Coordinates of C-alpha atoms and ligand atoms in Angstrom, one line a residue:
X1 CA 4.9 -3.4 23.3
X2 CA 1.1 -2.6 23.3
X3 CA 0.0 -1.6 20.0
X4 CA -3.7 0.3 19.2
X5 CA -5.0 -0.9 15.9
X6 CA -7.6 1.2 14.2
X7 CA -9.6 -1.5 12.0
X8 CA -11.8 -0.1 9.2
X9 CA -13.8 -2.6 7.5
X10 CA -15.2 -0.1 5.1
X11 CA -17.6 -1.3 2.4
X12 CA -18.1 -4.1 -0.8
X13 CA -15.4 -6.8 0.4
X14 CA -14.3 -4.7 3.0
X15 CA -15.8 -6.8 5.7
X16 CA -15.6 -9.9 4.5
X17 CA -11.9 -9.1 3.8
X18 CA -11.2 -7.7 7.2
X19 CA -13.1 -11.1 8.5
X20 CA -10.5 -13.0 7.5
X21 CA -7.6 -11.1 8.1
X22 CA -8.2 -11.1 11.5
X23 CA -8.9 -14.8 11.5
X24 CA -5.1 -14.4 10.7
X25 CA -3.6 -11.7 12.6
X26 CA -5.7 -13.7 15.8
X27 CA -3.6 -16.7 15.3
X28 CA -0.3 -14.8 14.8
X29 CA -1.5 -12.6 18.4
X30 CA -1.6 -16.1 20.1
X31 CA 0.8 -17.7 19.0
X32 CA 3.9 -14.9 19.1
X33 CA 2.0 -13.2 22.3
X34 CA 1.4 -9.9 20.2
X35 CA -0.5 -7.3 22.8
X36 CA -2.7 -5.9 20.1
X37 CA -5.8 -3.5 21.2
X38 CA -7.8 -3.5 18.0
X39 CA -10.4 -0.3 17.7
X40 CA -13.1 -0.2 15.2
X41 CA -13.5 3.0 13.4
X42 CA -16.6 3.4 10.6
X43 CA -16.1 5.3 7.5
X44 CA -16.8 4.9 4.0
X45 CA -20.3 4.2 2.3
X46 CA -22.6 3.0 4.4
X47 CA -21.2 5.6 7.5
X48 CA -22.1 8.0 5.1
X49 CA -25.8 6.3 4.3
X50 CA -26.3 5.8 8.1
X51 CA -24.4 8.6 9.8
X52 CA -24.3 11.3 6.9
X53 CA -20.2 11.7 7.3
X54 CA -18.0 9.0 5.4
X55 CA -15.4 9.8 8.1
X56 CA -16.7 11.2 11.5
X57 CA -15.2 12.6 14.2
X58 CA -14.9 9.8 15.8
X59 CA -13.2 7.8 13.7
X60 CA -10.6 10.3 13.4
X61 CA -9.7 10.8 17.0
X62 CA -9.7 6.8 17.3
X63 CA -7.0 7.1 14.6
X64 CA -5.1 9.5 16.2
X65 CA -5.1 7.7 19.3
X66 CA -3.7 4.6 17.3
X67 CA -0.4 3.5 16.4
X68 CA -1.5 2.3 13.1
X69 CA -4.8 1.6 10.6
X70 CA -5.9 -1.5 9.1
X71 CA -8.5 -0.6 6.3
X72 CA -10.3 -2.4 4.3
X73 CA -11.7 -0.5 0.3
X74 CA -14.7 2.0 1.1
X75 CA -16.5 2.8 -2.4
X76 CA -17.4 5.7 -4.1
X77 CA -16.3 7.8 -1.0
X78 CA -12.8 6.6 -0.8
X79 CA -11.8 10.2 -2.3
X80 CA -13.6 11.4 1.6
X81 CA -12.2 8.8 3.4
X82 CA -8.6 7.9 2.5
X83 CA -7.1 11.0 0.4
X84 CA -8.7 13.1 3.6
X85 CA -6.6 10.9 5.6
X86 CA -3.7 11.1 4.4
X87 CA -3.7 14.8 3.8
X88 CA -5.2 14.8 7.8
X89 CA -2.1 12.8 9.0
X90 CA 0.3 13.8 6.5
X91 CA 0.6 10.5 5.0
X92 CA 3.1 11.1 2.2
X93 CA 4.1 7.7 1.2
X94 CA 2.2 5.4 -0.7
X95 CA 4.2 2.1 -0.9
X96 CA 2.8 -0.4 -3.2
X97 CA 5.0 -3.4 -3.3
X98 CA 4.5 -6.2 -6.2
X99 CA 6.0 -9.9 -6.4
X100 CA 5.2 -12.7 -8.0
X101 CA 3.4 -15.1 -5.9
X102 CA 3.7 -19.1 -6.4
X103 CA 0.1 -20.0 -8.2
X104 CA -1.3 -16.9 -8.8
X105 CA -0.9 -15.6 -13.2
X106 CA 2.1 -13.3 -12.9
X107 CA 4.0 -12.4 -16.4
X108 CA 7.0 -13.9 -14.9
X109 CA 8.1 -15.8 -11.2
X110 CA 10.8 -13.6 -10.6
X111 CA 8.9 -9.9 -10.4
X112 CA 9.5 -8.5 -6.9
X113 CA 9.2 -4.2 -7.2
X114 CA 7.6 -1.7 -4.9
X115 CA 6.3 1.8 -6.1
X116 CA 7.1 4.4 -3.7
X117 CA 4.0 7.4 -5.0
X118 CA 4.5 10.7 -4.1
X119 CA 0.9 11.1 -1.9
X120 CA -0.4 13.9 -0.9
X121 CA 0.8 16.8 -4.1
X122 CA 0.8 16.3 -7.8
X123 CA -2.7 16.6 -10.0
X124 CA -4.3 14.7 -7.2
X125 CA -4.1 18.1 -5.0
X126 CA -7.9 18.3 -5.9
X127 CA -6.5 22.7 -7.4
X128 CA -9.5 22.6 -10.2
X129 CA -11.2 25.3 -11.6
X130 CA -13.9 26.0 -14.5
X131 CA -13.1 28.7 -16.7
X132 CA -15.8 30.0 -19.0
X133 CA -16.2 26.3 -21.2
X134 CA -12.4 25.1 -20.3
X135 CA -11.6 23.3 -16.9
X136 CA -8.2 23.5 -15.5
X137 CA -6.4 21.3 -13.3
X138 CA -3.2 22.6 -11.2
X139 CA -0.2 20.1 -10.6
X140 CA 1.7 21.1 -7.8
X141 CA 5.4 19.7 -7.2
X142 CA 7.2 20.9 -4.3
X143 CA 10.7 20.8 -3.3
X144 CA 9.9 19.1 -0.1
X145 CA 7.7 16.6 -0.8
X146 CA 10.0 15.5 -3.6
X147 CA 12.9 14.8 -1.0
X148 CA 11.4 13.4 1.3
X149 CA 9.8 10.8 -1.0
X150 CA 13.1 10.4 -2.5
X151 CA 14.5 9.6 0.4
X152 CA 12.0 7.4 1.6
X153 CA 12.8 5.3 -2.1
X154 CA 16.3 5.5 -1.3
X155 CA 16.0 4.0 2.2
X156 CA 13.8 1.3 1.3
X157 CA 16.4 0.0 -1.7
X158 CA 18.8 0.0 1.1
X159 CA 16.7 -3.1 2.5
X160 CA 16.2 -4.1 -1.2
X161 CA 18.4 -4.5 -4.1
X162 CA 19.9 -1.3 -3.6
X163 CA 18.3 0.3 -7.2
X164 CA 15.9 3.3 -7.6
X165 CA 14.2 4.2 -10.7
X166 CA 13.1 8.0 -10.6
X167 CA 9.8 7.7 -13.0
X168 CA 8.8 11.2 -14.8
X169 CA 8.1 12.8 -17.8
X170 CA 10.5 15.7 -16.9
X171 CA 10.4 16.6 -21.3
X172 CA 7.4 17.2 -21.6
X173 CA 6.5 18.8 -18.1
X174 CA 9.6 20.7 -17.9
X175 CA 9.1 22.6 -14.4
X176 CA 6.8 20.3 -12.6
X177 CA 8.4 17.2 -13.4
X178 CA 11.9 19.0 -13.8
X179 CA 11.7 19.9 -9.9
X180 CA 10.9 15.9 -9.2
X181 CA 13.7 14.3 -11.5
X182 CA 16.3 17.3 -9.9
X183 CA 15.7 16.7 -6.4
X184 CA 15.9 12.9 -6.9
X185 CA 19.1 13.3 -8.5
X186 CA 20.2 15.6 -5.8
X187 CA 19.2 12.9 -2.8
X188 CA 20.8 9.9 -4.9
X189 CA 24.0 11.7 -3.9
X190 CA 23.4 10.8 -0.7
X191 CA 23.0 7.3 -1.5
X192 CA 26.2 6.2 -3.4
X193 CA 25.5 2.5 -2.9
X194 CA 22.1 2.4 -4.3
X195 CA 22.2 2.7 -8.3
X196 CA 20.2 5.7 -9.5
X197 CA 18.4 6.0 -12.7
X198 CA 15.7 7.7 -15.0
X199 CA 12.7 6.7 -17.1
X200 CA 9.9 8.6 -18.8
X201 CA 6.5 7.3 -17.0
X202 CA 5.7 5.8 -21.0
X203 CA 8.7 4.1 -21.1
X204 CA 8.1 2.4 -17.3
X205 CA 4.4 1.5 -18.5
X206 CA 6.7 -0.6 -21.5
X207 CA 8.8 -1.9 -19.2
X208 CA 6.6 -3.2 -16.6
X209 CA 5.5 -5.5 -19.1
X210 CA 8.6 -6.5 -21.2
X211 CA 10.9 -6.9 -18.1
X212 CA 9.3 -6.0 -15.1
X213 CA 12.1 -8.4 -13.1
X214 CA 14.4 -5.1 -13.8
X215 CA 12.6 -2.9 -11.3
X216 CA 13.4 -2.7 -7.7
X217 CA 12.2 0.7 -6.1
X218 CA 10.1 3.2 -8.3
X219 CA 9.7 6.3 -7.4
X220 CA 7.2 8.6 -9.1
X221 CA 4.8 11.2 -8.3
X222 CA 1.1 10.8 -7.2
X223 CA -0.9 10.2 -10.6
X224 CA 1.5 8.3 -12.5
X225 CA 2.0 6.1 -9.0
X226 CA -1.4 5.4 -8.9
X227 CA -1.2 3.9 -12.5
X228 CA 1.8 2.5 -12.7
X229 CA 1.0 0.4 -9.2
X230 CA -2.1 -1.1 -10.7
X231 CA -0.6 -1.8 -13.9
X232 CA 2.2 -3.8 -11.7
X233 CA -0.2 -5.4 -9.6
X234 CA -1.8 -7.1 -12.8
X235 CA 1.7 -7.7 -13.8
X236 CA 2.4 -10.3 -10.6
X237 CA -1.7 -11.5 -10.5
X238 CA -4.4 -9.1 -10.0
X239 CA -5.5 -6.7 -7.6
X240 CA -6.7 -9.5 -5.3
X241 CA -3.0 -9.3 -4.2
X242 CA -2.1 -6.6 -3.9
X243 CA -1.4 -4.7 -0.3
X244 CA -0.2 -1.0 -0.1
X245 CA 0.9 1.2 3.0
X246 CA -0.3 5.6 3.4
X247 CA 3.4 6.2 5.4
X248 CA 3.7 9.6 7.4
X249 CA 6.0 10.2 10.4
X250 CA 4.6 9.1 13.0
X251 CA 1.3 7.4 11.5
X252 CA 0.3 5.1 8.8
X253 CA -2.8 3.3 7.1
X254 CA -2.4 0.2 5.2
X255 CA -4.9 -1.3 3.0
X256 CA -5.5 -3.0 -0.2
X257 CA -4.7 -1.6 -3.5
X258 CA -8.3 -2.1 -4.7
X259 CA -11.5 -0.1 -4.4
X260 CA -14.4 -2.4 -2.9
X261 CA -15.4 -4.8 -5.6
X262 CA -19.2 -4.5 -5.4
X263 CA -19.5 -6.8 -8.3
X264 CA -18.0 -9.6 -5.7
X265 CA -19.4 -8.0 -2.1
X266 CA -21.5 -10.1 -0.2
X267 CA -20.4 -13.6 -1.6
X268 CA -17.4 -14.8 0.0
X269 CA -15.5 -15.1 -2.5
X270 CA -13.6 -11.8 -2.2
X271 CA -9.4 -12.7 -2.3
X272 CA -8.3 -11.6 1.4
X273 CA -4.5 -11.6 0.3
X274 CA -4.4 -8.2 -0.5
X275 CA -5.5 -7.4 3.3
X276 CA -3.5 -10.1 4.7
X277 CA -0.4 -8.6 2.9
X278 CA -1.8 -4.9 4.2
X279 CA -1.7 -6.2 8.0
X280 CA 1.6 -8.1 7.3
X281 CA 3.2 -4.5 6.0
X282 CA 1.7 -2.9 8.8
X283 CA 3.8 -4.9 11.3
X284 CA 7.0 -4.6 9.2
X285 CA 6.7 -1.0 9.5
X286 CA 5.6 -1.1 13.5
X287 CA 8.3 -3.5 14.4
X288 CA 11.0 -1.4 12.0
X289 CA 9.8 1.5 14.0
X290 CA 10.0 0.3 17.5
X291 CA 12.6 -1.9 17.1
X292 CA 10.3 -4.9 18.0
X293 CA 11.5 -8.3 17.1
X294 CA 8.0 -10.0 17.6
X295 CA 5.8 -7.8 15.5
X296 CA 9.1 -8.3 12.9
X297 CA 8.0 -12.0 13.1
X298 CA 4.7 -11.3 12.8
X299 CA 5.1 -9.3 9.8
X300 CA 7.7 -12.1 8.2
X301 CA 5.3 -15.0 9.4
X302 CA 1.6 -13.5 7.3
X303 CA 3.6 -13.2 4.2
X304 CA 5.1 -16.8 4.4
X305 CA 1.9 -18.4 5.5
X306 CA 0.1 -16.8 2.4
X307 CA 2.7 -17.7 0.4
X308 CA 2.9 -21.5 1.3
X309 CA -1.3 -21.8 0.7
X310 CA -0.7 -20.1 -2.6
X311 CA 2.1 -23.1 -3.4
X312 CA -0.2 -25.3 -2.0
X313 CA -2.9 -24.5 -4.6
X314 CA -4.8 -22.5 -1.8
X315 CA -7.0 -19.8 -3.3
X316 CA -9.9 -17.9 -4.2
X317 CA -12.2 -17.9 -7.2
X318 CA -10.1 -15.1 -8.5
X319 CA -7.1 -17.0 -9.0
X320 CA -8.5 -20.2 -10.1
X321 CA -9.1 -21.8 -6.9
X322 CA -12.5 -23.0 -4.9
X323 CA -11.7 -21.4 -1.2
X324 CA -14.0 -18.7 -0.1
X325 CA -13.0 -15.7 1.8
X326 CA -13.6 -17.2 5.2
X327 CA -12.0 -20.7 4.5
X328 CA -8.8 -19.1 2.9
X329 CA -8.2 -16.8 5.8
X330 CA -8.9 -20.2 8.0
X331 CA -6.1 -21.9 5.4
X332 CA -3.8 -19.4 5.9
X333 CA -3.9 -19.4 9.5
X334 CA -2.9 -23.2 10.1
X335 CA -0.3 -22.9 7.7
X336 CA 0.7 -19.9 9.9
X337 CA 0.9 -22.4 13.3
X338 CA 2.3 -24.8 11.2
X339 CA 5.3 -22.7 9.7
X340 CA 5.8 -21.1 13.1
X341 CA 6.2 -24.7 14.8
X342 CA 9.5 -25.1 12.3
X343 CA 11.2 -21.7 12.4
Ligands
ATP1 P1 -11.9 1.9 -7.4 O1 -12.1 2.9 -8.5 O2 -12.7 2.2 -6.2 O3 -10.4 1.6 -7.2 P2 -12.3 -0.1 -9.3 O4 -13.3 0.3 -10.3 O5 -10.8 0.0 -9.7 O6 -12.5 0.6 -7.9 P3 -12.1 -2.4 -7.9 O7 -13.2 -2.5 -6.9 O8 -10.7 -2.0 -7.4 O9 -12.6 -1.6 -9.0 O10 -11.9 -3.9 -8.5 C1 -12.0 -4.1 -9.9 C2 -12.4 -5.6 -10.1 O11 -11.3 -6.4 -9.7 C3 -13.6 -5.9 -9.2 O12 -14.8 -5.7 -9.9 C4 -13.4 -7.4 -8.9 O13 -14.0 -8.2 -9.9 C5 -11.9 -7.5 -9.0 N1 -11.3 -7.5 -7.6 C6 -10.8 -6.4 -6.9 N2 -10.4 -6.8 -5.7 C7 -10.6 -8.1 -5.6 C8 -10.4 -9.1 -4.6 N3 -9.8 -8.8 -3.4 N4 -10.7 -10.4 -4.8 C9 -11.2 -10.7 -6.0 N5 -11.5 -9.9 -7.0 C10 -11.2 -8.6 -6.8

């Protein structure tokens, strides 16, 4: 199978994040004979400084003609770039998976959760309005978008350990959140062998700290998703490693969890695992959707080659190591021709 990648490099780390992760997916291309047709797009920043649109035309048919996005952090225009996209494409899942990782500062070795965030309705539906000296915000829950994000949750935990935590604060926001926790409920039904449970979003901020092990699949709306998938990805080691998927139907963009760093931009030194991760996520979910075996491999093949560097004491600045970005995407794609030599 052919597949048409849209690569965004965006801004800050971006490119020296996407550098690398192709160094990687280049290695994994050869060595599995992946027939990849990789498309830059711009957007972000500097598209905006040099074009005057953070996400041109262009760019938006190349994504449409593509199977899937690779996308690196933007800047101050991510709000432009990806929330247009995903309301553009219809992007309604934003899967943010966090696991402990050998060397990198996680709270515990045995944390291995994904937040499933409702994303494209909720406060983040932009509905804000001035009123005389007050500002109002609209939060809008829908019926739909709460099952099918539900069922998303409960589909993934069937690959998982079969558990879902609904997340919500359904007390205090009675309607809005009263729709979410009653449609999850309803869906769970349809999913007898996946345990089903509640928790007020305070009580999951708690919990992600004292036993974050607990969690398998959480499943919470668009702002408290947001949160609660930084808060996890401190929880396993920092945003360095964190990847996340934007899933519709038919289309999806993966990138990392972070915004562009632009403290860190232009040094090599950026952490590339949380593209790496992006681009392995992105072949899980092309190979799950075509039923393709190789890009399965590929998928299964980037996470274990960044997780053997990381053993080996492999890593960026971030995490206490001495690799830059380019030599850790290098690393990590020897390990990759070495791991794929034993398997
Ligand atoms: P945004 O609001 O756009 O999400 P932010 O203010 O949350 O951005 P980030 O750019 O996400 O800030 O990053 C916060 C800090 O985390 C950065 O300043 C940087 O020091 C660190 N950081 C983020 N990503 C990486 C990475 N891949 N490698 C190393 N450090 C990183």
């Amino acid at each position: 199978m052919r597949y048409k990648i849209a690569l965004i490099r965006g801004g800050g780390i971006g490119p020296e994040q996407s550098e690398a992760t192709l160094t990687v997916i280049s290695k994994v291309e050869e060595i599995l004979g992946l027939d990849l047709e990789i498309i830059e797009a711009e957007a972000g920043d500097r598209c905006l400084a040099e074009r005057g649109k953070p996400l041109p035309e262009d760019t938006v048919e190349i994504l449409r003609e593509s199977h899937a996005c690779l996308k690196g952090p933007v800047g101050e225009t991510a709000a432009d770039v990806i929330v247009k996209i995903r309301q553009l494409f219809d992007l309604y899942a934003n899967v943010r998976p966090a696991k402990s990782l050998p060397g990198a500062p996680a709270l515990r070795p045995d944390v291995d959760l994904v937040v499933v965030r409702e994303n494209t309705e909720g406060l983040y539906k932009g509905y804000e309005y001035e009123v005389d000296d007050a500002a109002i915000g609209l939060r809008v829950i829908t019926k739909r978008g709460s099952e099918r994000i539900a069922r998303y949750a409960f589909e993934l935990a069937l690959k998982r350990k079969r558990k879902v935590i609904a997340v919500h604060k359904a007390n205090v926001m009675r309607l809005t959140c009263g729709l979410f926790a009653k449609t999850c409920r309803e869906i769970s039904k349809e999913y007898p062998e996946v345990s089903f449970s509640e928790m007020y979003v305070d009580a999951a901020a708690m919990n992600l700290i004292r036993s974050p092990q607990d969690f398998d699949v959480i499943v919470t709306t668009n702002m408290f998703g947001d949160i609660l998938s930084d808060e996890a990805a401190q929880v396993v080691g920092g945003l360095g490693l964190a990847p996340s998927g934007n899933i519709g139907e038919g289309f999806a963009v993966f990138e990392p969890v972070h915004g562009c760093a632009p403290d860190i931009a232009g040094k090599n030194i950026a952490n590339p695992v949380s593209m790496i991760l992006s681009a392995s996520m992105m072949f899980e979910w092309l190979g799950s959707k075509n039923g393709d075996e190789k890009s399965l491999t590929a998928s299964r093949l980037l996470a274990e080659a960044v997780e053997e560097a990381l053993r080996r004491g492999i890593s960026t600045p971030d995490l206490g190591g001495s690799e830059s970005t380019t030599s850790f995407g290098g690393k990590v794609a020897e390990i990759l021709a070495e791991i794929s030599e034993k398997t």
